[in-house]
Short mmCIF file of C-alpha atoms and ligand atoms in Angstrom, two decimals:
data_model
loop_
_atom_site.label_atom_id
_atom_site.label_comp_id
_atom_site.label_asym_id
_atom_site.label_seq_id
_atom_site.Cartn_x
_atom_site.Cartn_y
_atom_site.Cartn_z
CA UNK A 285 0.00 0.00 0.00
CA UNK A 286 1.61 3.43 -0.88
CA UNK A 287 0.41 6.86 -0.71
CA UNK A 288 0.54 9.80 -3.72
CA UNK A 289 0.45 13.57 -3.20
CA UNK A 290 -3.36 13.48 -3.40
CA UNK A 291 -3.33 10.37 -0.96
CA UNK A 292 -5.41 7.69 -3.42
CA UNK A 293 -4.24 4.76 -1.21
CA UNK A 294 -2.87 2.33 -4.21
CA UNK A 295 -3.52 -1.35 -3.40
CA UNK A 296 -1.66 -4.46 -4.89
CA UNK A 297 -3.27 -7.98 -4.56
CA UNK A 298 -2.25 -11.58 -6.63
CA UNK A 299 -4.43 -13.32 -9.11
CA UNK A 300 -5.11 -16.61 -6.86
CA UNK A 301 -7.86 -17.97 -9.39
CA UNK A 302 -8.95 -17.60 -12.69
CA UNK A 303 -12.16 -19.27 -13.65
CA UNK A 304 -13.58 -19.13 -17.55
CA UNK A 305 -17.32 -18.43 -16.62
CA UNK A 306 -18.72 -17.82 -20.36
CA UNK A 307 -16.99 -17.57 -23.73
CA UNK A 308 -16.51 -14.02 -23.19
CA UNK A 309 -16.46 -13.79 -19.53
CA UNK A 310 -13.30 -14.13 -17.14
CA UNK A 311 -13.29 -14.52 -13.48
CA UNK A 312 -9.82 -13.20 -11.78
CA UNK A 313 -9.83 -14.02 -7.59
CA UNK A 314 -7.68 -11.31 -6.12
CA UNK A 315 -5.86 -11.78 -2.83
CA UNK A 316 -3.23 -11.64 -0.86
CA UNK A 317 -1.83 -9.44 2.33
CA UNK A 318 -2.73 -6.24 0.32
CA UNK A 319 -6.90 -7.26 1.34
CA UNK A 320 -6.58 -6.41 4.71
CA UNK A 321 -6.15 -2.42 3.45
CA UNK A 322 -8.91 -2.10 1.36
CA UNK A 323 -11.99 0.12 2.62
CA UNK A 324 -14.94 -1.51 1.15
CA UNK A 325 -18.13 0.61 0.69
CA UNK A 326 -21.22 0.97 2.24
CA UNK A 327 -24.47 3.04 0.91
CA UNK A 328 -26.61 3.89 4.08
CA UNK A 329 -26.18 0.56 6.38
CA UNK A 330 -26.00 -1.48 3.62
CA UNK A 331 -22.98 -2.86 1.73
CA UNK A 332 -22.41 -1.01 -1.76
CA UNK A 333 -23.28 -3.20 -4.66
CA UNK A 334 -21.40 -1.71 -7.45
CA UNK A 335 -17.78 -0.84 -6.03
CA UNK A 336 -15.33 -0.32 -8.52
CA UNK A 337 -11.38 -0.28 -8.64
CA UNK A 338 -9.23 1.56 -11.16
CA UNK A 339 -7.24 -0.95 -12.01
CA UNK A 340 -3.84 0.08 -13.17
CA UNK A 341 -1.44 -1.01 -16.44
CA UNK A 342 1.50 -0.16 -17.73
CA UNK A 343 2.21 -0.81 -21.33
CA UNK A 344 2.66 -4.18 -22.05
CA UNK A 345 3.32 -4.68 -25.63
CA UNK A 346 7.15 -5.14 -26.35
CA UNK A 347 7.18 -2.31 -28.12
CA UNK A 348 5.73 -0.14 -25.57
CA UNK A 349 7.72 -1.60 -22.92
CA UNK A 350 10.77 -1.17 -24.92
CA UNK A 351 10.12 2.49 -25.04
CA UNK A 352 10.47 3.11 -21.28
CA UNK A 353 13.47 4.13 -18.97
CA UNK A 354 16.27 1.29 -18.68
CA UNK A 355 16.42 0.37 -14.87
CA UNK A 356 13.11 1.53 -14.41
CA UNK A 357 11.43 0.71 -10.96
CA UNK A 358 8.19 -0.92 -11.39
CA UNK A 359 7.70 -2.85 -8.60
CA UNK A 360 4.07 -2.28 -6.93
CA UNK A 361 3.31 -0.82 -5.24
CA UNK A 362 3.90 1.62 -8.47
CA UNK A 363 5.83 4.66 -6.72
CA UNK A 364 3.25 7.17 -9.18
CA UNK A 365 5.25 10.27 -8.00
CA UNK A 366 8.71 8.67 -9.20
CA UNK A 367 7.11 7.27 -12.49
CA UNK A 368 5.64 10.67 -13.12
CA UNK A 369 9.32 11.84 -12.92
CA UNK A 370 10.78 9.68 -15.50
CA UNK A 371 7.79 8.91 -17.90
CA UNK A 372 5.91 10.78 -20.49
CA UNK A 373 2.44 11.25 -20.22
CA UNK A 374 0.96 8.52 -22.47
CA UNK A 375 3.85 6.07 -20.76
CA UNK A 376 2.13 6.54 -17.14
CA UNK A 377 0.23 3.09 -16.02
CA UNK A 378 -3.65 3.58 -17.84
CA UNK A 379 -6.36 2.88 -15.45
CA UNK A 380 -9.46 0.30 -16.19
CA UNK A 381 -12.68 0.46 -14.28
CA UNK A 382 -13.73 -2.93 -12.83
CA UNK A 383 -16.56 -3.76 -10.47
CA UNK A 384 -16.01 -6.20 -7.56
CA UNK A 385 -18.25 -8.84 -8.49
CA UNK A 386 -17.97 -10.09 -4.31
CA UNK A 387 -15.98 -9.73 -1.55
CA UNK A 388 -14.74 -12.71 0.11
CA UNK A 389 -13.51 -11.51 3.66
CA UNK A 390 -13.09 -15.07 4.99
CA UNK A 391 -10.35 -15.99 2.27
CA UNK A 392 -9.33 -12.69 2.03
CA UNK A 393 -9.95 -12.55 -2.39
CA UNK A 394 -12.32 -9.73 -4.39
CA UNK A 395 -13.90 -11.37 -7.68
CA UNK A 396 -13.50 -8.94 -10.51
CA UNK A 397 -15.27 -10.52 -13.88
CA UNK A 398 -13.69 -9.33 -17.44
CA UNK A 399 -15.48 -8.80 -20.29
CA UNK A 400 -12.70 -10.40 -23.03
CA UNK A 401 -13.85 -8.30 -26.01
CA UNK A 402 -11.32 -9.33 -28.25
CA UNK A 403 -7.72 -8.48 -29.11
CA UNK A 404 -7.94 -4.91 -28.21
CA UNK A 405 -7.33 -3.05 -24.79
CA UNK A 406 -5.59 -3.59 -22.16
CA UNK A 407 -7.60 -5.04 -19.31
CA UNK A 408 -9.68 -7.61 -21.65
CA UNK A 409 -7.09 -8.99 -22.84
CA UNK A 410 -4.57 -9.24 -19.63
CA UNK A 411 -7.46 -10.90 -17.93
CA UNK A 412 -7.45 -13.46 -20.19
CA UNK A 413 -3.79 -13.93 -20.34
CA UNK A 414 -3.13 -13.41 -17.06
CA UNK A 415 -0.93 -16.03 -14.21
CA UNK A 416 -1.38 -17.08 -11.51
CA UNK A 417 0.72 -15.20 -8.83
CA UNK A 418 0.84 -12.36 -11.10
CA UNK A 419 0.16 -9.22 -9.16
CA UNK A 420 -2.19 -5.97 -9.96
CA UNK A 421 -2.71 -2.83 -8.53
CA UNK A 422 -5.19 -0.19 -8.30
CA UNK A 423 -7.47 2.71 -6.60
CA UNK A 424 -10.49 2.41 -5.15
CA UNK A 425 -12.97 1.23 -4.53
CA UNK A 426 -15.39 4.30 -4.99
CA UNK A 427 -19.28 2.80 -5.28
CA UNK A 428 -22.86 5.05 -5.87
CA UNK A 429 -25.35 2.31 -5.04
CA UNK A 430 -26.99 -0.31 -3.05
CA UNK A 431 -30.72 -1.86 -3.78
CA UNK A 432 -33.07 -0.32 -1.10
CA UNK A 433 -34.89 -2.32 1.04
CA UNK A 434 -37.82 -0.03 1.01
CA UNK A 435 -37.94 0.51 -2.26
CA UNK A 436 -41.22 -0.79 -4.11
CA UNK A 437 -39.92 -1.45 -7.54
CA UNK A 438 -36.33 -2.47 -8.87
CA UNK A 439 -35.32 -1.73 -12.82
CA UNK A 440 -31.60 -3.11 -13.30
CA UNK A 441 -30.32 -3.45 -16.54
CA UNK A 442 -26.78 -3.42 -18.44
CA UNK A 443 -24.90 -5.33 -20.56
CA UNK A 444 -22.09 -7.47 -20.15
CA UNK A 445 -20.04 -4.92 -18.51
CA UNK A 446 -22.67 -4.14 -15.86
CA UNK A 447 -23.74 -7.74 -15.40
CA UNK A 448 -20.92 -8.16 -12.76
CA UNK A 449 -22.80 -5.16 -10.52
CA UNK A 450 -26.54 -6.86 -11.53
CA UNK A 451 -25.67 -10.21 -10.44
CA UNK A 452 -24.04 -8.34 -6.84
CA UNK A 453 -27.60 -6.73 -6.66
CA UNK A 454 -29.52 -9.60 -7.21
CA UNK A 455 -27.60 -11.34 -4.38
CA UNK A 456 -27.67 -8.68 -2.07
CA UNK A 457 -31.79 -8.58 -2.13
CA UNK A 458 -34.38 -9.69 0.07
CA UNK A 459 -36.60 -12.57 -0.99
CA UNK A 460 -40.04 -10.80 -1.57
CA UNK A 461 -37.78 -7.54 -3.28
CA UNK A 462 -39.56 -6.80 -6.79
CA UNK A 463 -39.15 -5.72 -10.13
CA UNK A 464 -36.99 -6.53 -13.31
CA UNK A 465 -33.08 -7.07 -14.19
CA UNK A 466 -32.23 -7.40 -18.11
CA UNK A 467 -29.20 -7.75 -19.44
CA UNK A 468 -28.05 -7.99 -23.08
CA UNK A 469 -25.56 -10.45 -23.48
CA UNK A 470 -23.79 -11.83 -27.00
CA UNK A 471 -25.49 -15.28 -27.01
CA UNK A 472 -26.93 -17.63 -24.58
CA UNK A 473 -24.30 -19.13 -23.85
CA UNK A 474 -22.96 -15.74 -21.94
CA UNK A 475 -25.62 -16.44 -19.93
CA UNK A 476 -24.38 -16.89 -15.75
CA UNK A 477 -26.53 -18.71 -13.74
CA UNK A 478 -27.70 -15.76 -10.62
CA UNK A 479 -29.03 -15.66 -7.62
CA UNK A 480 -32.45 -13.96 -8.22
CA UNK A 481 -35.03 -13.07 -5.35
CA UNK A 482 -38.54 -14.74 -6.12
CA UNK A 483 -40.11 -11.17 -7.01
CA UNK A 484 -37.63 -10.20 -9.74
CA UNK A 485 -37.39 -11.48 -13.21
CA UNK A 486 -34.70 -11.86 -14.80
CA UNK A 487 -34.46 -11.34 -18.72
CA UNK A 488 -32.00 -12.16 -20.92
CA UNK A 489 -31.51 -10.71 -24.33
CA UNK A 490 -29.82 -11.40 -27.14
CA UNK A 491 -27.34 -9.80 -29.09
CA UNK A 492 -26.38 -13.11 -31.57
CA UNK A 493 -23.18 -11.10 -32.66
CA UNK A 494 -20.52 -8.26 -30.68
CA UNK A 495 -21.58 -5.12 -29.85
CA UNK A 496 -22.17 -2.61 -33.11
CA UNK A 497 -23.35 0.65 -32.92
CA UNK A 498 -26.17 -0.41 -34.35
CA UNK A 499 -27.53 -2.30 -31.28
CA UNK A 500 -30.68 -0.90 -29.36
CA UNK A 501 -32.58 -4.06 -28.21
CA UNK A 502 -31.89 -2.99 -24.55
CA UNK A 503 -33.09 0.37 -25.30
CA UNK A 504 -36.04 -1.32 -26.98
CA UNK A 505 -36.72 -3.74 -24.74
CA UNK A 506 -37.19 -0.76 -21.61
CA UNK A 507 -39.48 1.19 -23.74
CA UNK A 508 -41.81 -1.31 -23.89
CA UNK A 509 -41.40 -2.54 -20.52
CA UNK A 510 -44.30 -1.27 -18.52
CA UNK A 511 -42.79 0.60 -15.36
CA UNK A 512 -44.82 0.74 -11.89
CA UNK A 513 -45.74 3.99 -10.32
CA UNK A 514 -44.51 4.24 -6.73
CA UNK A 515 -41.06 3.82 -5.15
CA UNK A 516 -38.92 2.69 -7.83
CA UNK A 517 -34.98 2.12 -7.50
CA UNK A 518 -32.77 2.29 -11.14
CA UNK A 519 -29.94 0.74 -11.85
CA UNK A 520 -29.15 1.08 -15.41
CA UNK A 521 -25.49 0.72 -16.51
CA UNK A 522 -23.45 0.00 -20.31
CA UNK A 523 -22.15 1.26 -23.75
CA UNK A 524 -22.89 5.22 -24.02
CA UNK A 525 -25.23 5.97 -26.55
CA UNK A 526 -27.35 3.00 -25.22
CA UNK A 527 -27.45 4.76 -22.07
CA UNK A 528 -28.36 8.53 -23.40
CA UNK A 529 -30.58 7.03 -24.98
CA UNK A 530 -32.01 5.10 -21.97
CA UNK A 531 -31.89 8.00 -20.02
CA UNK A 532 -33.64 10.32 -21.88
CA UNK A 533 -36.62 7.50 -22.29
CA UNK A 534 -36.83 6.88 -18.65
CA UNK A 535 -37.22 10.46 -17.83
CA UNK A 536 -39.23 11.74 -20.80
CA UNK A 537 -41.87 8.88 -21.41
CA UNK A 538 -41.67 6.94 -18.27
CA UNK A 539 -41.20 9.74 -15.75
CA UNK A 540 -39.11 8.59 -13.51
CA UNK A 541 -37.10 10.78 -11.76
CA UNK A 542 -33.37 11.40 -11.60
CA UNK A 543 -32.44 11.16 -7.92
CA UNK A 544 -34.21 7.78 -8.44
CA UNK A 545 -31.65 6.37 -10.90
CA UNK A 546 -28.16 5.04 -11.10
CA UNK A 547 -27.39 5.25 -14.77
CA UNK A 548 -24.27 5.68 -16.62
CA UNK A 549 -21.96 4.57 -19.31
CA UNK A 550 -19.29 1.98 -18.33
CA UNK A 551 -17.41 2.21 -21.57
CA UNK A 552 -18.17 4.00 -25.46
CA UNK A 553 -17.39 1.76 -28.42
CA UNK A 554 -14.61 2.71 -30.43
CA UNK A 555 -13.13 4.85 -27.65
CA UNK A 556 -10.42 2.93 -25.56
CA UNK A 557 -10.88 4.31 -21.52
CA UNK A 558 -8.75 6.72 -21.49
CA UNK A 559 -10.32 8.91 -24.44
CA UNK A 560 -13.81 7.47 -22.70
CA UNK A 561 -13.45 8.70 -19.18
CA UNK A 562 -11.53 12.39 -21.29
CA UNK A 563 -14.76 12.84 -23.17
CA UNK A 564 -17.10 12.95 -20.10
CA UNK A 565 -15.65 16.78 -19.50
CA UNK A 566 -17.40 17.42 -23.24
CA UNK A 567 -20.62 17.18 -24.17
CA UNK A 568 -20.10 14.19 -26.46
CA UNK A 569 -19.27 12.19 -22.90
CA UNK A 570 -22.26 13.68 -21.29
CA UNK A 571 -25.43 11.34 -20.26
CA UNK A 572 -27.59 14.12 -19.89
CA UNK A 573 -28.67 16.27 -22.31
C1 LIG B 56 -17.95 1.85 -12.78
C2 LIG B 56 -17.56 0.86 -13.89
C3 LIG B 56 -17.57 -0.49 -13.62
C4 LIG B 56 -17.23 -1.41 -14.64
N1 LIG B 56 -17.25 -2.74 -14.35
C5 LIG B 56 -16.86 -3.65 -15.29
C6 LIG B 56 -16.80 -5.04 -14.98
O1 LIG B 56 -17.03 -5.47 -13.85
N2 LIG B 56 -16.43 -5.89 -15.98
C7 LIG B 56 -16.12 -5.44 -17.25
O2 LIG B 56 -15.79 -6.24 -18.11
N3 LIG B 56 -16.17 -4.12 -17.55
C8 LIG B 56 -16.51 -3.22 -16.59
N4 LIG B 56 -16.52 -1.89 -16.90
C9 LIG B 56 -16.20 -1.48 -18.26
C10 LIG B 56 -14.69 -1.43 -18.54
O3 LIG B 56 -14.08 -0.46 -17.71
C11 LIG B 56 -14.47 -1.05 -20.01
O4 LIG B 56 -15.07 -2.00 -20.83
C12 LIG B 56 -12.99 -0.85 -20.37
O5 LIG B 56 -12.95 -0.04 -21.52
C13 LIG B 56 -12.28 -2.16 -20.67
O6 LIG B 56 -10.90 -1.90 -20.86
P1 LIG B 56 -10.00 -2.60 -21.98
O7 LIG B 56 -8.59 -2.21 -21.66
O8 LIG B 56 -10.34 -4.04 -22.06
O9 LIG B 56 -10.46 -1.92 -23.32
P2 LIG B 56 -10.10 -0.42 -23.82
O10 LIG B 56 -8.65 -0.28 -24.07
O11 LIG B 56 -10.71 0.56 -22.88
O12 LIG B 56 -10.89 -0.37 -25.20
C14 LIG B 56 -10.41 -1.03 -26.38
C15 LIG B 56 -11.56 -1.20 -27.37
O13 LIG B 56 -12.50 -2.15 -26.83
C16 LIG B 56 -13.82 -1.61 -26.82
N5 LIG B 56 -14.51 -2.09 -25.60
C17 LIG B 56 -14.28 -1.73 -24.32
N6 LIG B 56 -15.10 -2.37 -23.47
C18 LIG B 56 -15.89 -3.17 -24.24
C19 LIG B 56 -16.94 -4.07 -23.95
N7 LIG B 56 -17.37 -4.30 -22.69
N8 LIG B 56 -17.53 -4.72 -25.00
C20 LIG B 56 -17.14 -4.50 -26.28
N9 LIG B 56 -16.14 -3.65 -26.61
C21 LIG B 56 -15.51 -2.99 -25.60
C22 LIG B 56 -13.60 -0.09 -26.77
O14 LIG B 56 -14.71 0.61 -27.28
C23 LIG B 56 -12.37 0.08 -27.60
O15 LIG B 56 -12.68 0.12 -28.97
C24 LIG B 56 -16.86 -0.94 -15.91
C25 LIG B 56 -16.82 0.44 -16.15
C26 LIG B 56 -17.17 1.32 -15.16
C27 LIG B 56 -17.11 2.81 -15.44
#
């Protein structure tokens, strides 16, 4: 654990596990001494559902790793200020937003689930190459939301990237807790079996190919879904224009109101993180209209 000039507490853990749980979907277990420093979140009395850690990475190709400073120190924790010293920007480690699927304080382990979207990126891709023993550090966690055990109604929906936080919802509900959780997924067989209370359905939809711009059938799919009036908690989380889009539905023709929701994009196609998390400072990056 190390400390930066703006005191982000950086924590390193080991990949214990790694467990294939769809074509597309990789479970790393985290772990080691490094657990015992992490401040997991709570919303109200209840634990947060959706914590997320900024995972960090340095470059890894060759290439980019032949680029960098010959005796370089880059054993984690990553000393930021000292890096910052002796790298160019664009050299610094990138950051990659994961949620913590679960906490497991008896073995000491977080479960962070990768989408592997192919060949590009960093964290996709290291996820599914990764080691056992192999160690990984990061920020966090920072977290918005929790399901609310008062609330009358629950809308969750995402895709893959979100289905980590769903499936922590779902678990974290009461029996007789009501309402709907969809997720879009590629194909069935990206399906994950989830612990779902008896008043929630769970829907699964579809894709039958990657992600395209051109796919709306989660958009779709909530404007036809008929809403409750009442007490109703959102949880709505993806690709960005799915989610303006999303946004602007739930408020306009459903009515629901803002305070009420946790929406946002968890990643923009075509745009790699960096240029993703840059963008929400314009109004390209902006949810809202
Ligand atoms: C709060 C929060 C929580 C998140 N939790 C999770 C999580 O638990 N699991 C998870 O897998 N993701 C999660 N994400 C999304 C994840 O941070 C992004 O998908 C990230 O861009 C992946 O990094 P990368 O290095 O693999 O790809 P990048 O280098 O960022 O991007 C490379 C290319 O891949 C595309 N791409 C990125 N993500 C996807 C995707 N999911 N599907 C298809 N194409 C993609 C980009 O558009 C880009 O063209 C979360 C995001 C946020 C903000």
């Amino acid at each position: 654990m190390s400390k930066s000039k703006k005191t982000r507490i950086q924590h390193v853990l080991a990949v214990e596990a790694k467990k294939q749980l769809s074509p597309h979907m990789i479970r790393l277990v985290l772990g080691g001494p490094g657990f015992e420093a992490i401040e997991f979140k709570s919303v109200g009395e209840s634990p947060a559902t959706d914590q997320y850690i900024k995972l960090l990475f340095l470059p890894q190709s060759a290439a980019e790793a032949a680029q960098l400073p010959e005796g370089l120190d880059l054993s984690r924790p990553y000393d930021m200020d000292a890096l910052r010293e002796q790298l160019r920007t664009e050299q610094m480690p990138a950051t990659r937003t994961y949620t913590i699927r679960h906490v497991d304080h008896e073995n000491s382990q977080i479960w962070v689930d990768f989408v592997v979207h192919g060949e590009e990126g960093r964290a996709g891709v290291w996820a599914k190459n990764a080691q056992i023993g192999e160690q990984i550090s990061f920020f966090g966690p920072g977290s918005g939301y929790a399901p609310r055990g008062e609330a009358e109604w629950h809308l969750l929906a995402g895709d893959e990237a979100a289905l980590p936080a769903i499936a922590s919802a779902l678990e974290s509900m009461a029996e007789d807790a009501r309402g709907v959780a969809v997720v879009e997924v590629r194909d069935a067989a990206e399906r994950q079996p989830l612990d779902v209370p008896a008043g929630m359905d769970l829907v699964w939809l579809h894709r039958e190919a990657d992600f395209s711009p051109e796919t709306t059938m989660l958009a779709e799919y909530l404007e036809e879904l008929a809403i409750p009036e009442g007490d109703v908690q959102v949880f709505v989380h993806g690709e960005r224009a799915q989610m303006k889009r999303i946004r602007r539905m739930l408020v306009d023709q459903k009515g629901l109101e803002r305070k009420a929701m946790s929406l946002s994009a968890y990643w923009a196609n075509g745009r790699i993180e960096d240029q993703f998390q840059a963008e929400k400072r314009t109004p390209v990056g902006r949810i809202e209209d």
